[in-house]
mmCIF file of C-alpha atoms in Angstrom:
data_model
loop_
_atom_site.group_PDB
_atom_site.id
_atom_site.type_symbol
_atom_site.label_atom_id
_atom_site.label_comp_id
_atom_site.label_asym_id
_atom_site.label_seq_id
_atom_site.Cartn_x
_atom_site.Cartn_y
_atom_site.Cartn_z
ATOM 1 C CA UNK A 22 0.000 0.000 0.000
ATOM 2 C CA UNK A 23 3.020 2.313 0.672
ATOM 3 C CA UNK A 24 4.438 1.884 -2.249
ATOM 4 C CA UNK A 25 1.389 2.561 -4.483
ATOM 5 C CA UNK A 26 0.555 5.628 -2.689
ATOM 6 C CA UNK A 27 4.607 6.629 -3.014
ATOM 7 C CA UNK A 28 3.196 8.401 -6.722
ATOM 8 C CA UNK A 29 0.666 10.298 -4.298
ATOM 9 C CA UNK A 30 2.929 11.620 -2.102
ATOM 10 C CA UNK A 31 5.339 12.304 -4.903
ATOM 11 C CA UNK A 32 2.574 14.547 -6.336
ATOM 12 C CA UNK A 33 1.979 16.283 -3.372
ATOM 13 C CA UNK A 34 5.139 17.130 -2.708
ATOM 14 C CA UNK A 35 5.891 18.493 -6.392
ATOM 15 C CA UNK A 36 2.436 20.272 -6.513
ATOM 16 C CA UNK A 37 3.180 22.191 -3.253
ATOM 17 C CA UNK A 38 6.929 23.108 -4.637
ATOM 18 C CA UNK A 39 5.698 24.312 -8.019
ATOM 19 C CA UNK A 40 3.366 26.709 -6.130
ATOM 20 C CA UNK A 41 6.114 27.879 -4.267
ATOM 21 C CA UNK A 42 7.954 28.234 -7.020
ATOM 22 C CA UNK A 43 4.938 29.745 -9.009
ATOM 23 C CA UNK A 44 4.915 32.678 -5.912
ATOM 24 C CA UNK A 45 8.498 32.785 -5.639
ATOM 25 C CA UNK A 46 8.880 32.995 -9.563
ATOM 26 C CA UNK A 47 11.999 30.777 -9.243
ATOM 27 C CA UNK A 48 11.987 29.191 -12.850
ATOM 28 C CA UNK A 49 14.416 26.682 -11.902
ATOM 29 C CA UNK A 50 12.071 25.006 -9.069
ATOM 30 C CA UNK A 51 9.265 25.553 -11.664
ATOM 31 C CA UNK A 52 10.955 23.526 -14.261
ATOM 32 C CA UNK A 53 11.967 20.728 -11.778
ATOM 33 C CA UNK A 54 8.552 20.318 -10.333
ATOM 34 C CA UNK A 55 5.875 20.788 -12.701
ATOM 35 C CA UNK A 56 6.599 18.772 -15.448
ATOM 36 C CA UNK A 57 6.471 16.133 -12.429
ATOM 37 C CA UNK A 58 2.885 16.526 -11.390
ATOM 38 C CA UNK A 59 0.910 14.862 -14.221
ATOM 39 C CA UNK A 60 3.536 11.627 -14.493
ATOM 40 C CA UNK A 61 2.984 11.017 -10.658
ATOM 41 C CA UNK A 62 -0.346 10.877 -11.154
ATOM 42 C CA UNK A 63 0.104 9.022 -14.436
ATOM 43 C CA UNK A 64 2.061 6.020 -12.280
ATOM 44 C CA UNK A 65 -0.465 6.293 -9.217
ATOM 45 C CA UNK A 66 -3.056 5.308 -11.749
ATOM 46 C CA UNK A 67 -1.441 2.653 -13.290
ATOM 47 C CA UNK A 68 -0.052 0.744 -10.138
ATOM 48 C CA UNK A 69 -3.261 1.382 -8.158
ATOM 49 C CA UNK A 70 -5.282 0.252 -11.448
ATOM 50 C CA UNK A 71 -2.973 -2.586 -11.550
ATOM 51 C CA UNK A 72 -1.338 -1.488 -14.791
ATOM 52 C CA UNK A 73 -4.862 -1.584 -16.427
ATOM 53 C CA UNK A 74 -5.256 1.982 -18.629
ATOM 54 C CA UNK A 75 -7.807 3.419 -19.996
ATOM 55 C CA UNK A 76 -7.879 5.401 -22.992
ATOM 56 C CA UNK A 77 -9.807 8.265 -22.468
ATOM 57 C CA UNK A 78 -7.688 9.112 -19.464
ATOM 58 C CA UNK A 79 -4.656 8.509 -20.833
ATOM 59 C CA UNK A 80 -5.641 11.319 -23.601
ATOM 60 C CA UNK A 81 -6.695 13.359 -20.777
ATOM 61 C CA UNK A 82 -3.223 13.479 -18.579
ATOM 62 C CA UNK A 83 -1.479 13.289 -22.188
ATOM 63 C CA UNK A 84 -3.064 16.468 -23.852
ATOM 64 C CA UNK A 85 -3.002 18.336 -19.871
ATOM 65 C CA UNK A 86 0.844 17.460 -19.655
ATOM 66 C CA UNK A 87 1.733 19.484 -23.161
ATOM 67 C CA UNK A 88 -0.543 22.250 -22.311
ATOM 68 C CA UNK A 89 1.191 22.628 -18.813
ATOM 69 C CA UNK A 90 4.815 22.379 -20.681
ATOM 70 C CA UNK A 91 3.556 25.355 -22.913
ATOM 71 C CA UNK A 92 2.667 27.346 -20.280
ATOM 72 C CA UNK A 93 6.029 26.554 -18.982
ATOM 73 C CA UNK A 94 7.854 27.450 -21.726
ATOM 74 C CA UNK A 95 5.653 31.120 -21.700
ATOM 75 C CA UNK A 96 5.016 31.169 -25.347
ATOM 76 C CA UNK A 97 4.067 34.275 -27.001
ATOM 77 C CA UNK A 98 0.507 34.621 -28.267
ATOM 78 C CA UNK A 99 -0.451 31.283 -26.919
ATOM 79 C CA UNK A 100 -3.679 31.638 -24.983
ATOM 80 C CA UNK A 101 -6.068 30.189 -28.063
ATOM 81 C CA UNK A 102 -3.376 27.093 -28.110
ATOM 82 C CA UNK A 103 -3.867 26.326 -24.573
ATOM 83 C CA UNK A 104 -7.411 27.018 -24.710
ATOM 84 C CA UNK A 105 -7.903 24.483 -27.794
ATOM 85 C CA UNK A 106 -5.352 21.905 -25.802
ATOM 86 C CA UNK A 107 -7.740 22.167 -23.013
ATOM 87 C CA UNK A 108 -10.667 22.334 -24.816
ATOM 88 C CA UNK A 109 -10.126 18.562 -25.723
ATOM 89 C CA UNK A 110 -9.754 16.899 -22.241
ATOM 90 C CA UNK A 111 -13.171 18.616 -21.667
ATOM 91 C CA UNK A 112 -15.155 17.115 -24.350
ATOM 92 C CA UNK A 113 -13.192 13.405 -23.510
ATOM 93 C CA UNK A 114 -14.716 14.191 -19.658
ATOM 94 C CA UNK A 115 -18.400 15.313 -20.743
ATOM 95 C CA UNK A 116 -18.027 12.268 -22.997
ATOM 96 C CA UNK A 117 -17.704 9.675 -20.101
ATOM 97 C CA UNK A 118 -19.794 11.538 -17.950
ATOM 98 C CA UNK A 119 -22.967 11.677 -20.457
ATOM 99 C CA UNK A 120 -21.780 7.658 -20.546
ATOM 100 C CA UNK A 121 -22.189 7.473 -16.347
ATOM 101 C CA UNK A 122 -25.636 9.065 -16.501
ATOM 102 C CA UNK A 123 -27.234 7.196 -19.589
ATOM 103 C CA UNK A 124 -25.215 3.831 -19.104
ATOM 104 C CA UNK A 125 -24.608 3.045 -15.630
ATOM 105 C CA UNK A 126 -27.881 2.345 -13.847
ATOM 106 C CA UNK A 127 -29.683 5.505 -13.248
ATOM 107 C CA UNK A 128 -33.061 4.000 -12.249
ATOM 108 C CA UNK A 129 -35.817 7.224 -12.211
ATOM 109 C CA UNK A 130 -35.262 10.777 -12.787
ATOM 110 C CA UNK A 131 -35.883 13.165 -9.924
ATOM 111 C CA UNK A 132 -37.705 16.055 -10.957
ATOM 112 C CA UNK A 133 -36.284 18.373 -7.956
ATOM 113 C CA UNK A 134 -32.644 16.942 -9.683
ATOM 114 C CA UNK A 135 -33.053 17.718 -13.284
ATOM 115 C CA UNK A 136 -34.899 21.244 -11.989
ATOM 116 C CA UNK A 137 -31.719 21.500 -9.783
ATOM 117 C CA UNK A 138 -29.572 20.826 -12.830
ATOM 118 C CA UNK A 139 -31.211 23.073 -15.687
ATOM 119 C CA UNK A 140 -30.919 25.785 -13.100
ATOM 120 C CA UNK A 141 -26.673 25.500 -12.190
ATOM 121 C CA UNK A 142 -26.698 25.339 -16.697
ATOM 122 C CA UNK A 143 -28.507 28.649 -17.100
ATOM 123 C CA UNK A 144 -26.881 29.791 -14.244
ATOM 124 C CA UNK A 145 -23.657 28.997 -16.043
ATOM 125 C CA UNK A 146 -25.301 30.169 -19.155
ATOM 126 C CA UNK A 147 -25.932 33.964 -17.829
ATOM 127 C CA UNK A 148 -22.527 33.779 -16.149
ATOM 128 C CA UNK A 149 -20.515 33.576 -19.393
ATOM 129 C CA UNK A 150 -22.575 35.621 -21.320
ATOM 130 C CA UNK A 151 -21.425 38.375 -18.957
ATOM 131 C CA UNK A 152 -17.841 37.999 -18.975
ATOM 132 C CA UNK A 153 -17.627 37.232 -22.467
ATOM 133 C CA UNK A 154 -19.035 41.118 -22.184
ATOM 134 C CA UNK A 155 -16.223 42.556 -20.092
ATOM 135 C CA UNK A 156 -14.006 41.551 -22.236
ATOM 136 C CA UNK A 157 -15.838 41.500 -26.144
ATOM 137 C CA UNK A 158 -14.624 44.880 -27.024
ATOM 138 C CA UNK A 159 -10.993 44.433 -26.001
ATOM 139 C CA UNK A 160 -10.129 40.503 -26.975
ATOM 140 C CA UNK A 161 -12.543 40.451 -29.751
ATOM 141 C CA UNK A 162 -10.894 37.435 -31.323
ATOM 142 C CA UNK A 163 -11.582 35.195 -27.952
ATOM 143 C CA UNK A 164 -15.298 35.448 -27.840
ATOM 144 C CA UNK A 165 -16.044 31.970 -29.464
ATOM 145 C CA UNK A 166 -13.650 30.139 -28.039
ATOM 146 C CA UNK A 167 -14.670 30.757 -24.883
ATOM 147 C CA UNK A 168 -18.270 30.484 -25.665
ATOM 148 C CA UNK A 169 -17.670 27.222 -27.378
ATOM 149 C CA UNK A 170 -15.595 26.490 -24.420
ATOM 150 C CA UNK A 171 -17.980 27.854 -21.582
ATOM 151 C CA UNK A 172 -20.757 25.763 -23.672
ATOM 152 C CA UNK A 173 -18.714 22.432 -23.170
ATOM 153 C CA UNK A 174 -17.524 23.121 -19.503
ATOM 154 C CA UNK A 175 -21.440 23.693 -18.556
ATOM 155 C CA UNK A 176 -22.565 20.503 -20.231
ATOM 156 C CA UNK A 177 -19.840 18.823 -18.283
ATOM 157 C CA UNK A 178 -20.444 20.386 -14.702
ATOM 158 C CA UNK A 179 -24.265 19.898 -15.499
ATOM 159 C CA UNK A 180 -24.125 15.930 -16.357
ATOM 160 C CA UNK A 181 -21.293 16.234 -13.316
ATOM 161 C CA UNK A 182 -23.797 17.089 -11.140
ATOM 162 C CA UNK A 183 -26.658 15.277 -12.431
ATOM 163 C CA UNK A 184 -24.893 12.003 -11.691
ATOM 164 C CA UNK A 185 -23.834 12.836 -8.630
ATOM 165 C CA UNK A 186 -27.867 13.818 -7.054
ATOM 166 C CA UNK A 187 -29.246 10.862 -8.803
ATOM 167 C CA UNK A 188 -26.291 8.347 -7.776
ATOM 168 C CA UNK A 189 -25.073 7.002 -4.820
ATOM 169 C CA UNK A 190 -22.001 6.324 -6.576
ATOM 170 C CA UNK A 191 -18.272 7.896 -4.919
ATOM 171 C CA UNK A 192 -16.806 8.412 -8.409
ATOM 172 C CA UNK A 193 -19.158 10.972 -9.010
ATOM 173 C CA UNK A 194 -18.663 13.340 -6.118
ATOM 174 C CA UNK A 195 -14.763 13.124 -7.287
ATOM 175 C CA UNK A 196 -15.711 14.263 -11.044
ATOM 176 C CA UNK A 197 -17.938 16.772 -9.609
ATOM 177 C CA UNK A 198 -14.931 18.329 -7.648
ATOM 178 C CA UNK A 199 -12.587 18.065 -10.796
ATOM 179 C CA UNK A 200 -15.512 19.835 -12.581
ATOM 180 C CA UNK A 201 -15.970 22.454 -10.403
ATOM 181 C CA UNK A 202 -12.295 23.539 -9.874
ATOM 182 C CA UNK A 203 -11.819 23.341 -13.297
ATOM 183 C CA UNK A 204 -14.669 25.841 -13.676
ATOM 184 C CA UNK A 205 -13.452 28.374 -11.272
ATOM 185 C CA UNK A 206 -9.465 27.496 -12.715
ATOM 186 C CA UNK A 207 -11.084 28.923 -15.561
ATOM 187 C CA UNK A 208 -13.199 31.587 -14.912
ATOM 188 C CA UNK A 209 -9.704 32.971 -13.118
ATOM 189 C CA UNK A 210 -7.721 32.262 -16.384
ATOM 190 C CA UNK A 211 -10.506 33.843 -18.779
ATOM 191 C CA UNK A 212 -10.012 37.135 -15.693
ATOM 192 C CA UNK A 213 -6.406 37.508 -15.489
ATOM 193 C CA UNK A 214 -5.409 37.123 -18.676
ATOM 194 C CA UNK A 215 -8.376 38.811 -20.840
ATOM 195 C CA UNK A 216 -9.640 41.656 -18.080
ATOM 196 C CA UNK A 217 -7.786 42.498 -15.432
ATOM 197 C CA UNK A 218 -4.552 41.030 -13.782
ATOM 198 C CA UNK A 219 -4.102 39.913 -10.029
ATOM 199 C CA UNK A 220 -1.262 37.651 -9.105
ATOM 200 C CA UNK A 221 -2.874 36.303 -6.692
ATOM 201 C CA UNK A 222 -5.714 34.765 -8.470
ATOM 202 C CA UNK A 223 -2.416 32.895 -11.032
ATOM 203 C CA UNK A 224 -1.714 31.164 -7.616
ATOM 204 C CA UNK A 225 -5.429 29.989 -7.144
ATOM 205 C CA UNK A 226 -6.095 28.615 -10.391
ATOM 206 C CA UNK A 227 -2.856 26.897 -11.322
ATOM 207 C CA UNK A 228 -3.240 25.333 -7.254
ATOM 208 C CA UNK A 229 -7.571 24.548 -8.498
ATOM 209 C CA UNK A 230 -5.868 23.430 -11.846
ATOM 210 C CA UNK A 231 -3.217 20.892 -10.171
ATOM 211 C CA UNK A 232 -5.846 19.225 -7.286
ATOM 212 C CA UNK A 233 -8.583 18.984 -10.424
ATOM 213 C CA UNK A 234 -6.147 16.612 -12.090
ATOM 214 C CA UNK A 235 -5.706 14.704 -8.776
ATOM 215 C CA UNK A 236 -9.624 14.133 -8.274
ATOM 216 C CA UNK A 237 -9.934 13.170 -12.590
ATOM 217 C CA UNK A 238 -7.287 9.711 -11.943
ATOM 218 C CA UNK A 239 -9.201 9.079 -8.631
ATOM 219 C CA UNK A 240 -13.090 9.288 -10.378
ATOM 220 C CA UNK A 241 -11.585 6.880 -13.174
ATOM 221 C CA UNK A 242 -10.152 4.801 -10.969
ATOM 222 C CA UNK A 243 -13.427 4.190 -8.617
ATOM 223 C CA UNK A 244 -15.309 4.624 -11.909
ATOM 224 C CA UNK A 245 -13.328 1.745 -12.737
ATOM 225 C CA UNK A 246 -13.765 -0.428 -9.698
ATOM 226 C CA UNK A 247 -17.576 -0.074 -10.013
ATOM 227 C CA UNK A 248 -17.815 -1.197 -13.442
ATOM 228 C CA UNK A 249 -15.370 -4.516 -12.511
ATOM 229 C CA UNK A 250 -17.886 -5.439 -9.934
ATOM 230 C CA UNK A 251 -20.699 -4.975 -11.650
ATOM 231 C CA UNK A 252 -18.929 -7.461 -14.533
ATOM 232 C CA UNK A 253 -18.384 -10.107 -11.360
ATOM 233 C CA UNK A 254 -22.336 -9.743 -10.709
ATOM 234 C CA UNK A 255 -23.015 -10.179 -13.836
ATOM 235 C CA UNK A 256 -21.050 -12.944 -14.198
ATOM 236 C CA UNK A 257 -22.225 -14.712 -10.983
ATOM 237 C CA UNK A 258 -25.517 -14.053 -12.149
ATOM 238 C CA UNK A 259 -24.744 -16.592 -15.252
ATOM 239 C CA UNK A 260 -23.069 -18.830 -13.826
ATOM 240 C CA UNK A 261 -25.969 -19.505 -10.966
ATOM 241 C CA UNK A 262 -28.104 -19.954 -13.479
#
């Protein structure tokens, strides 16, 4: 057990150093620890997972990994890369999630929950439409993306939380954290680097950013736990018969 959750502590420790690094701008400790953060997690999976993988989160800590090592390298001009990098992880996410809502046993629909639901997505909705207005006039060229991002990212907290009120399941409190930090990550990034700039808020969302990935590997790997015993039942089921 130690030595499975060595990758966890591992992660930890580099997460904590690249903030301080991050608030001490020391590019050196930047450049040792980051890069570090998404392979920890990477081997957590795999040895906890018993070196099964699965694809879509593979993609996920793949695409996440050369996003972070552009932002490292502080590329000119590259906001609309990162944002189409990151763009992709999101649709792999709302992808699986649509799949835990519509495929894994979700007996009745609560009206109270879908009421609950369509409210947080126009929330969401109105939200974006006004910051995509603080910032139309000045970052013209940035107002689809983000509303074709913004679009995606609601879908995904929406189906997020969805599974989680009509579910008993663990898994989906986990992708409903990852969802949520990722939201505010966001919302931070779209701030700081399209309205107005506070240092501050770069410390909170690359620290929301960094935990987000942490509670992605644990949904997929209780995601994945779920779905193996449900295969045993099913299997026991056969073979009583």
């Amino acid at each position: 057990m130690i030595i499975k959750n060595a990758p966890v502590y591992f992660y930890i420790i580099a997460s904590i150093l690249a903030i301080i690094a991050m608030i001490c701008d020391s590019e050196w400790l930047m450049l040792l620890t980051k890069p570090s953060i998404i392979p920890a997690l990477f081997i957590y999976y795999v040895t906890v997972n018993d070196f099964k993988i699965d694809s879509s989160l593979i993609a996920i800590l793949f695409i996440y990994f050369i996003s972070d090592v552009i932002t490292l390298l502080e590329i000119e001009e590259a906001t609309l890369y990162v944002m189409a990098l990151d763009f992709i992880p999101y649709l792999l996410l709302l992808r699986v999630v649509v799949e835990d809502v519509f495929v894994l046993k979700i007996k009745k629909l609560s009206k109270i929950n879908v009421a609950v639901v369509f409210s947080a997505f126009t929330a969401l909705m109105v939200a974006m439409y006004y910051l995509i207005e603080s910032f139309a006039k000045t970052n013209p060229d940035f107002v689809l993306p983000v509303i074709a991002y913004g679009i995606v990212l609601a879908l995904y907290i929406s189906f997020s939380l969805y599974s989680y009120l009509e579910t008993d399941f663990d898994f989906a409190f986990n992708i409903l954290i990852a969802a949520v930090f990722a939201l505010i990550a966001d919302v931070i990034f779209v701030v700081t680097n399209m309205i107005f700039s506070i240092e501050a808020l770069n410390y909170l969302e690359f620290t929301l950013q960094i935990i987000s990935y942490f509670f992605i590997v644990v949904y997929f790997l209780r995601r994945n736990n779920y779905r193996y015993m449900e295969n045993n039942e099913y299997i026991n089921s056969i073979n009583e018969v």
